[in-house]
Coordinates of N, CA and C in Angstrom, one line a residue:
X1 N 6.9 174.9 89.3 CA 6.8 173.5 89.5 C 8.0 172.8 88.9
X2 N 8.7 171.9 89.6 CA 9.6 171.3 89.4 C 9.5 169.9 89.2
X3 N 9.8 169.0 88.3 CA 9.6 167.5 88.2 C 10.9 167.2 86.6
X4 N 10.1 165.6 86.9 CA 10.8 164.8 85.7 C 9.5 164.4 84.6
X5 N 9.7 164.9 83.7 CA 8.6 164.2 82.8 C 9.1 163.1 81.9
X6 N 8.4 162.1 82.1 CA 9.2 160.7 81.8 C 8.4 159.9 80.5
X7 N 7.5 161.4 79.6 CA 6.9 160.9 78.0 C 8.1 160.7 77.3
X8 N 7.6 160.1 75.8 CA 8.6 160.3 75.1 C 8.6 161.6 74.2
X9 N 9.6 162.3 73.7 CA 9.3 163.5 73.2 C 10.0 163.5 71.9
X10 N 9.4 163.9 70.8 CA 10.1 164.1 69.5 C 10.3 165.4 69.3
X11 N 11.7 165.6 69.1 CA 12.2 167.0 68.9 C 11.4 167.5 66.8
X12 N 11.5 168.6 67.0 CA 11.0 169.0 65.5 C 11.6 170.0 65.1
X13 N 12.2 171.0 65.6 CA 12.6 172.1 65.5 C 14.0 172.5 66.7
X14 N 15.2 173.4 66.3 CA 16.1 173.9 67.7 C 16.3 175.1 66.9
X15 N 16.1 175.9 67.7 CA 16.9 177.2 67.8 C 17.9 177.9 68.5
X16 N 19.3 177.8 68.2 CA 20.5 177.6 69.1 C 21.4 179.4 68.5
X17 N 20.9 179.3 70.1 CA 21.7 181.3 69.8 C 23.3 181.5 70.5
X18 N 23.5 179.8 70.8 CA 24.7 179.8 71.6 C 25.0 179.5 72.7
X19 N 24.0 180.0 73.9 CA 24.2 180.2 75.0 C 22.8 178.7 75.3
X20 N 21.8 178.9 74.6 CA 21.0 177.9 75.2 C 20.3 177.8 73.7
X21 N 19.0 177.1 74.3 CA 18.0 176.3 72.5 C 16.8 176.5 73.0
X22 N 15.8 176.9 71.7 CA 14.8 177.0 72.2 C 14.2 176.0 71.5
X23 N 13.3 174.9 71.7 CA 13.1 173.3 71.2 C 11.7 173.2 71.0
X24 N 10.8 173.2 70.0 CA 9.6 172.7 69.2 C 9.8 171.7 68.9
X25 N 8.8 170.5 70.2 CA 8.8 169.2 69.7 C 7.4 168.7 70.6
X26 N 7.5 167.2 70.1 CA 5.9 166.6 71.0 C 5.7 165.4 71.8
X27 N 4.9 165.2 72.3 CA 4.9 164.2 73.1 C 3.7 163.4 72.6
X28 N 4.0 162.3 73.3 CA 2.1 160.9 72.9 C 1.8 160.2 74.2
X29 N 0.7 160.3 74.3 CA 0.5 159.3 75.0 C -0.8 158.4 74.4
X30 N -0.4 157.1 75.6 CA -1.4 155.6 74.7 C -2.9 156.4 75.7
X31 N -4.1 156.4 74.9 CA -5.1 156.3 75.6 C -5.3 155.1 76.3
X32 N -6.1 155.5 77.7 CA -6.3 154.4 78.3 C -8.1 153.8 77.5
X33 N -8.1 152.7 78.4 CA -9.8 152.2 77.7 C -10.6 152.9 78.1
X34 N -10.9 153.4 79.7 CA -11.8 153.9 79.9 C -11.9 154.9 79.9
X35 N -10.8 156.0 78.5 CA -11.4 157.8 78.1 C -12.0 157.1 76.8
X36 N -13.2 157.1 76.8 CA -13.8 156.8 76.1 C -13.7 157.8 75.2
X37 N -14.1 159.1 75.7 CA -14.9 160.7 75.3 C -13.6 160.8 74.7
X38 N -12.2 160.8 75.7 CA -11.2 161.0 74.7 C -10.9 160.6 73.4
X39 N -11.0 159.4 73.2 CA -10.9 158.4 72.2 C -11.4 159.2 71.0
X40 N -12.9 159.1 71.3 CA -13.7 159.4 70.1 C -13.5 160.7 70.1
X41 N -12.9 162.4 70.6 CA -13.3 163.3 70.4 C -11.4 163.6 70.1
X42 N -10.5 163.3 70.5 CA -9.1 163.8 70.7 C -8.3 162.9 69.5
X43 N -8.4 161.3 70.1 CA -7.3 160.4 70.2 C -7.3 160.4 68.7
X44 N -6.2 160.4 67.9 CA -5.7 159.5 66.7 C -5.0 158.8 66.6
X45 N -5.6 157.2 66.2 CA -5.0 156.1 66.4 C -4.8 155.7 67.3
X46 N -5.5 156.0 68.6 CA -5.5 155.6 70.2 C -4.2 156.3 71.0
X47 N -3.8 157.8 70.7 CA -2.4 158.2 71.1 C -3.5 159.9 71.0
X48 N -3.0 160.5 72.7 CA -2.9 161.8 72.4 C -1.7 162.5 72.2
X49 N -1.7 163.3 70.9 CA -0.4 163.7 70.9 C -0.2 165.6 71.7
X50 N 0.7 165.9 72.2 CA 0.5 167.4 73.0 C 2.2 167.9 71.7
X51 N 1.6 169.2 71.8 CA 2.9 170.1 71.2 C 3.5 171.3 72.2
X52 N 4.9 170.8 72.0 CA 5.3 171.7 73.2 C 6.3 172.9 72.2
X53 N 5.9 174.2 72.5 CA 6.8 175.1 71.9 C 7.2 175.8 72.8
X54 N 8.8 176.6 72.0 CA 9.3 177.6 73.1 C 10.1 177.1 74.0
X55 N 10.3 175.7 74.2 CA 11.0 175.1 75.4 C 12.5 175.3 75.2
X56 N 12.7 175.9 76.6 CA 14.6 176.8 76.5 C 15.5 175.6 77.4
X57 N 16.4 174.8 76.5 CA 17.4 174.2 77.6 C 18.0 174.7 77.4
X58 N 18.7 174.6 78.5 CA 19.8 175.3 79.6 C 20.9 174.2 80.0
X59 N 22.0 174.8 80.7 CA 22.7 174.3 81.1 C 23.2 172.7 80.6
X60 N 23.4 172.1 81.2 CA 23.5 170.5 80.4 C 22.7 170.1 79.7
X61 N 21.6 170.3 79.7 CA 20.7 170.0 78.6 C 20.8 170.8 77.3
X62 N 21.4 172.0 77.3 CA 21.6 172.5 76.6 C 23.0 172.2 75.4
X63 N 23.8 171.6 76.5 CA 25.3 170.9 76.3 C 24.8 169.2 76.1
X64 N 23.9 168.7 75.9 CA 23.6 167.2 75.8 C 23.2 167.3 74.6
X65 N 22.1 169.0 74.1 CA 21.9 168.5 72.4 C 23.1 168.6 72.1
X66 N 23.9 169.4 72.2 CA 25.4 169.4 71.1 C 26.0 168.2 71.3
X67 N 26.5 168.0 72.7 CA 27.4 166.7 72.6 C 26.6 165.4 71.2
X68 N 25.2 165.3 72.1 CA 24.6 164.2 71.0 C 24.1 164.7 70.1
X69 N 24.5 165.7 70.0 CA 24.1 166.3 68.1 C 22.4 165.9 67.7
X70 N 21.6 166.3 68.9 CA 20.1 166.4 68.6 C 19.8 167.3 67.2
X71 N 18.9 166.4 66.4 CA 18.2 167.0 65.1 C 16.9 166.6 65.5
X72 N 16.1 167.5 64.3 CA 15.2 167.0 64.2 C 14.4 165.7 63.9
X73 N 13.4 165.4 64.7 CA 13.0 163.5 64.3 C 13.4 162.8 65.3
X74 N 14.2 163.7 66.4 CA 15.0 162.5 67.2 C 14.2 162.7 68.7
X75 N 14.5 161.3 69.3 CA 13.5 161.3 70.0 C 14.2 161.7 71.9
X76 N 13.8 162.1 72.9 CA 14.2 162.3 73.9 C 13.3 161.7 75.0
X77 N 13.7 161.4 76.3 CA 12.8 161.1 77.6 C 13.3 161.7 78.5
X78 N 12.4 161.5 79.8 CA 12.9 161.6 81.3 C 13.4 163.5 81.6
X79 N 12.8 163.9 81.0 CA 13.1 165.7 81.3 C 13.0 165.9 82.4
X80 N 14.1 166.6 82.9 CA 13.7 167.2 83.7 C 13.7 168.8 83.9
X81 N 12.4 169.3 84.0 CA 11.9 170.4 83.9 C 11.3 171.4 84.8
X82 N 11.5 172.7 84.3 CA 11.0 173.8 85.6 C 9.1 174.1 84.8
X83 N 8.0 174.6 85.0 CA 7.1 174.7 84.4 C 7.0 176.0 85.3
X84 N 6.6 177.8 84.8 CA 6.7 178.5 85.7 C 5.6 179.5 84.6
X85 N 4.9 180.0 85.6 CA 4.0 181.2 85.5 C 3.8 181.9 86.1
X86 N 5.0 182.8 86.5 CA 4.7 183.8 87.4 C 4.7 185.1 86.9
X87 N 4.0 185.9 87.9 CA 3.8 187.4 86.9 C 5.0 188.2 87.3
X88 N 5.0 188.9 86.1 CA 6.5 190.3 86.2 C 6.2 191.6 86.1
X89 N 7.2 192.6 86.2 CA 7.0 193.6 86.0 C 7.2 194.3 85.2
X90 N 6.0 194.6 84.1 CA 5.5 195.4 82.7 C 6.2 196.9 83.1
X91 N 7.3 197.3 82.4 CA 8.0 198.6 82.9 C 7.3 199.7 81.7
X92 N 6.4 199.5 80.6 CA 5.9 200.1 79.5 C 4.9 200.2 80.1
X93 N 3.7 199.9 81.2 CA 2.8 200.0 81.5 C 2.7 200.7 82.7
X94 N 4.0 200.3 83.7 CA 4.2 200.3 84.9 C 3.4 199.6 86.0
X95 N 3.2 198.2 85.4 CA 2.5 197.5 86.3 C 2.7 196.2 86.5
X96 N 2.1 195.0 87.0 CA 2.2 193.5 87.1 C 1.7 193.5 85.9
X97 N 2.8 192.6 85.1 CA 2.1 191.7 83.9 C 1.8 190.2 84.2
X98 N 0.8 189.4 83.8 CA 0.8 187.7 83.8 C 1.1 187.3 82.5
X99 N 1.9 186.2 82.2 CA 2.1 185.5 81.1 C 0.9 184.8 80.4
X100 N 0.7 184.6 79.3 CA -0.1 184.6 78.8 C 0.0 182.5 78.8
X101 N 0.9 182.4 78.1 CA 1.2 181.2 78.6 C 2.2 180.8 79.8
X102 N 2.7 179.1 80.2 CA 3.4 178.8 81.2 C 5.1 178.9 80.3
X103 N 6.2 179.4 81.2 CA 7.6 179.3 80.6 C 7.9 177.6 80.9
X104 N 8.5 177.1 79.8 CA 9.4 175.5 80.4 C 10.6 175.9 79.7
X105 N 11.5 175.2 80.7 CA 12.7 175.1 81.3 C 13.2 173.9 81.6
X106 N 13.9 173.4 80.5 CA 14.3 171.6 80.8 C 16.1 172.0 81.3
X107 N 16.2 171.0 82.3 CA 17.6 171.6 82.9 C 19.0 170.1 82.3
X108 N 18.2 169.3 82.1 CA 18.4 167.7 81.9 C 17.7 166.5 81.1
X109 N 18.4 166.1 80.5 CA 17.5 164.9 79.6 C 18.1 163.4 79.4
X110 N 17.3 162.1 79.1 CA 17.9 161.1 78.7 C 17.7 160.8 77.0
X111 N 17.9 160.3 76.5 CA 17.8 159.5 75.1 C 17.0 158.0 75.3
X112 N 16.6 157.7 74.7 CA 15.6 156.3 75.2 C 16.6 155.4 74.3
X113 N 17.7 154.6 74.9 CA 18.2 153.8 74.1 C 18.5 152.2 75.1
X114 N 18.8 151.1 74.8 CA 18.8 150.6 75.2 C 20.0 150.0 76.4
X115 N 20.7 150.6 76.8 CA 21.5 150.9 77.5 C 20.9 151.8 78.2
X116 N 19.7 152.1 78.7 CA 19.3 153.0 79.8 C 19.4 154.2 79.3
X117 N 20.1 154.9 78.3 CA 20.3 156.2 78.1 C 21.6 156.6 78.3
X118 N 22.3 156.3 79.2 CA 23.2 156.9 79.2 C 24.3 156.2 78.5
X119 N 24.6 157.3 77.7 CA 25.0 157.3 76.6 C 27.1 157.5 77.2
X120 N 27.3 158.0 78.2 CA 28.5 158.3 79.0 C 29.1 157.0 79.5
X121 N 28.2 155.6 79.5 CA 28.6 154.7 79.8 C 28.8 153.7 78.4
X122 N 29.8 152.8 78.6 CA 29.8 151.8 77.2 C 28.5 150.5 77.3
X123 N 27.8 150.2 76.3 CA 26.7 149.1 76.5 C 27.4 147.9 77.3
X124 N 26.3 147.2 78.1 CA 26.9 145.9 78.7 C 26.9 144.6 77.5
X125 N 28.0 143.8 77.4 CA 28.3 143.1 76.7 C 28.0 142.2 77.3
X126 N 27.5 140.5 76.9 CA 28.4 139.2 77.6 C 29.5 139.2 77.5
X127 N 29.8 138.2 78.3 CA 31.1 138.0 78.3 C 31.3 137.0 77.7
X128 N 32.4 136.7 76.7 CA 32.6 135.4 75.9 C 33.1 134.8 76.9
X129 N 33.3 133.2 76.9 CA 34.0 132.3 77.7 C 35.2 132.1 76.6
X130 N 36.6 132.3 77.3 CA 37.5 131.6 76.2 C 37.7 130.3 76.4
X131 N 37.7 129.6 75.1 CA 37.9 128.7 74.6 C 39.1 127.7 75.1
X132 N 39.5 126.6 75.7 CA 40.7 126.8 76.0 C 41.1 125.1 75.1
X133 N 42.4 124.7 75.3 CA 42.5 123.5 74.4 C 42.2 122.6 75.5
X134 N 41.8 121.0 74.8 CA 41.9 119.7 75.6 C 43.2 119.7 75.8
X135 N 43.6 118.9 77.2 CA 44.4 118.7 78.4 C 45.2 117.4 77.4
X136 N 45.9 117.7 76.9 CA 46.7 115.9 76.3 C 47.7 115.6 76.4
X137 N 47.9 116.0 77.9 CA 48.7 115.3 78.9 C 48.4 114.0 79.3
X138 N 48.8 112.8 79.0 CA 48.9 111.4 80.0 C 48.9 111.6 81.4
X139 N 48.3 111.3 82.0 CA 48.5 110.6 82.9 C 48.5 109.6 83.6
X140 N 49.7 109.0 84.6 CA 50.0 107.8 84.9 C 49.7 107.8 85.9
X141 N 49.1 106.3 86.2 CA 49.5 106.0 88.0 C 50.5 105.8 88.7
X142 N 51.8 105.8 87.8 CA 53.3 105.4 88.3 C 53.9 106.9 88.1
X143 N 55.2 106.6 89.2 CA 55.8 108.2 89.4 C 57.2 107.9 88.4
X144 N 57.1 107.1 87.3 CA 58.3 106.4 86.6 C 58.1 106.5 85.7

């Protein structure tokens, strides 16, 4: 399965072997009103929080933590992600193995900043109006 997940996500942990990162961090979401059952059995402080481990970026994403020098605490959106569980082939057993859990695969990411995220473009400024002087030139009705 392929998509954009567009929570916010707090990085907690990288593990950078060079080629890619493997990323322990979490997400929240606002409970709505009517999970009631959630509320009272899940929610703290009206937020479920999920923990995502193991997650391997790749490619630009992998090159977006370096460029922006992702640490821990820092926050990320808008992933975009592979989610995959498919079975392989166990060569110690000689058979189909299933994963125990789902592999994620983020290929791309935004930063939540106020500029949209992207961080490649410069923020939009106003524009100042310049200033200019009063006009104190005379003018005459006569060409004399």
């Amino acid at each position: 399965m392929n998509g954009t997940m567009t929570d916010f996500f707090t990085v907690w942990e990288i593990d950078d072997d060079g080629k890619k990162a493997t990323v322990r961090m979490t997400s929240s979401r606002k409970v709505k009103d009517d999970e009631k059952t959630l509320i009272e059995h899940v929610a703290k402080n009206g937020y479920v929080n999920t923990s995502w481990s193991f997650v391997q970026f790749v490619g630009k994403a992998y090159n977006q933590l370096k460029k922006y020098e992702i640490k821990p605490g820092d926050r990320i959106t808008k992933l975009n992600m592979r989610i995959q569980q498919e079975p392989y082939w166990d060569a110690s057993n000689e058979q189909i193995g299933y994963p125990k859990n789902p592999r994620f695969t983020v290929f791309d990411f935004e930063l939540p900043q106020a500029n949209g995220g992207d961080l490649d473009k410069p923020p939009v400024v106003a524009e100042e109006k310049e200033e200019t002087e009063p006009d104190t030139t005379e003018t005459n009705e006569y060409p004399f």
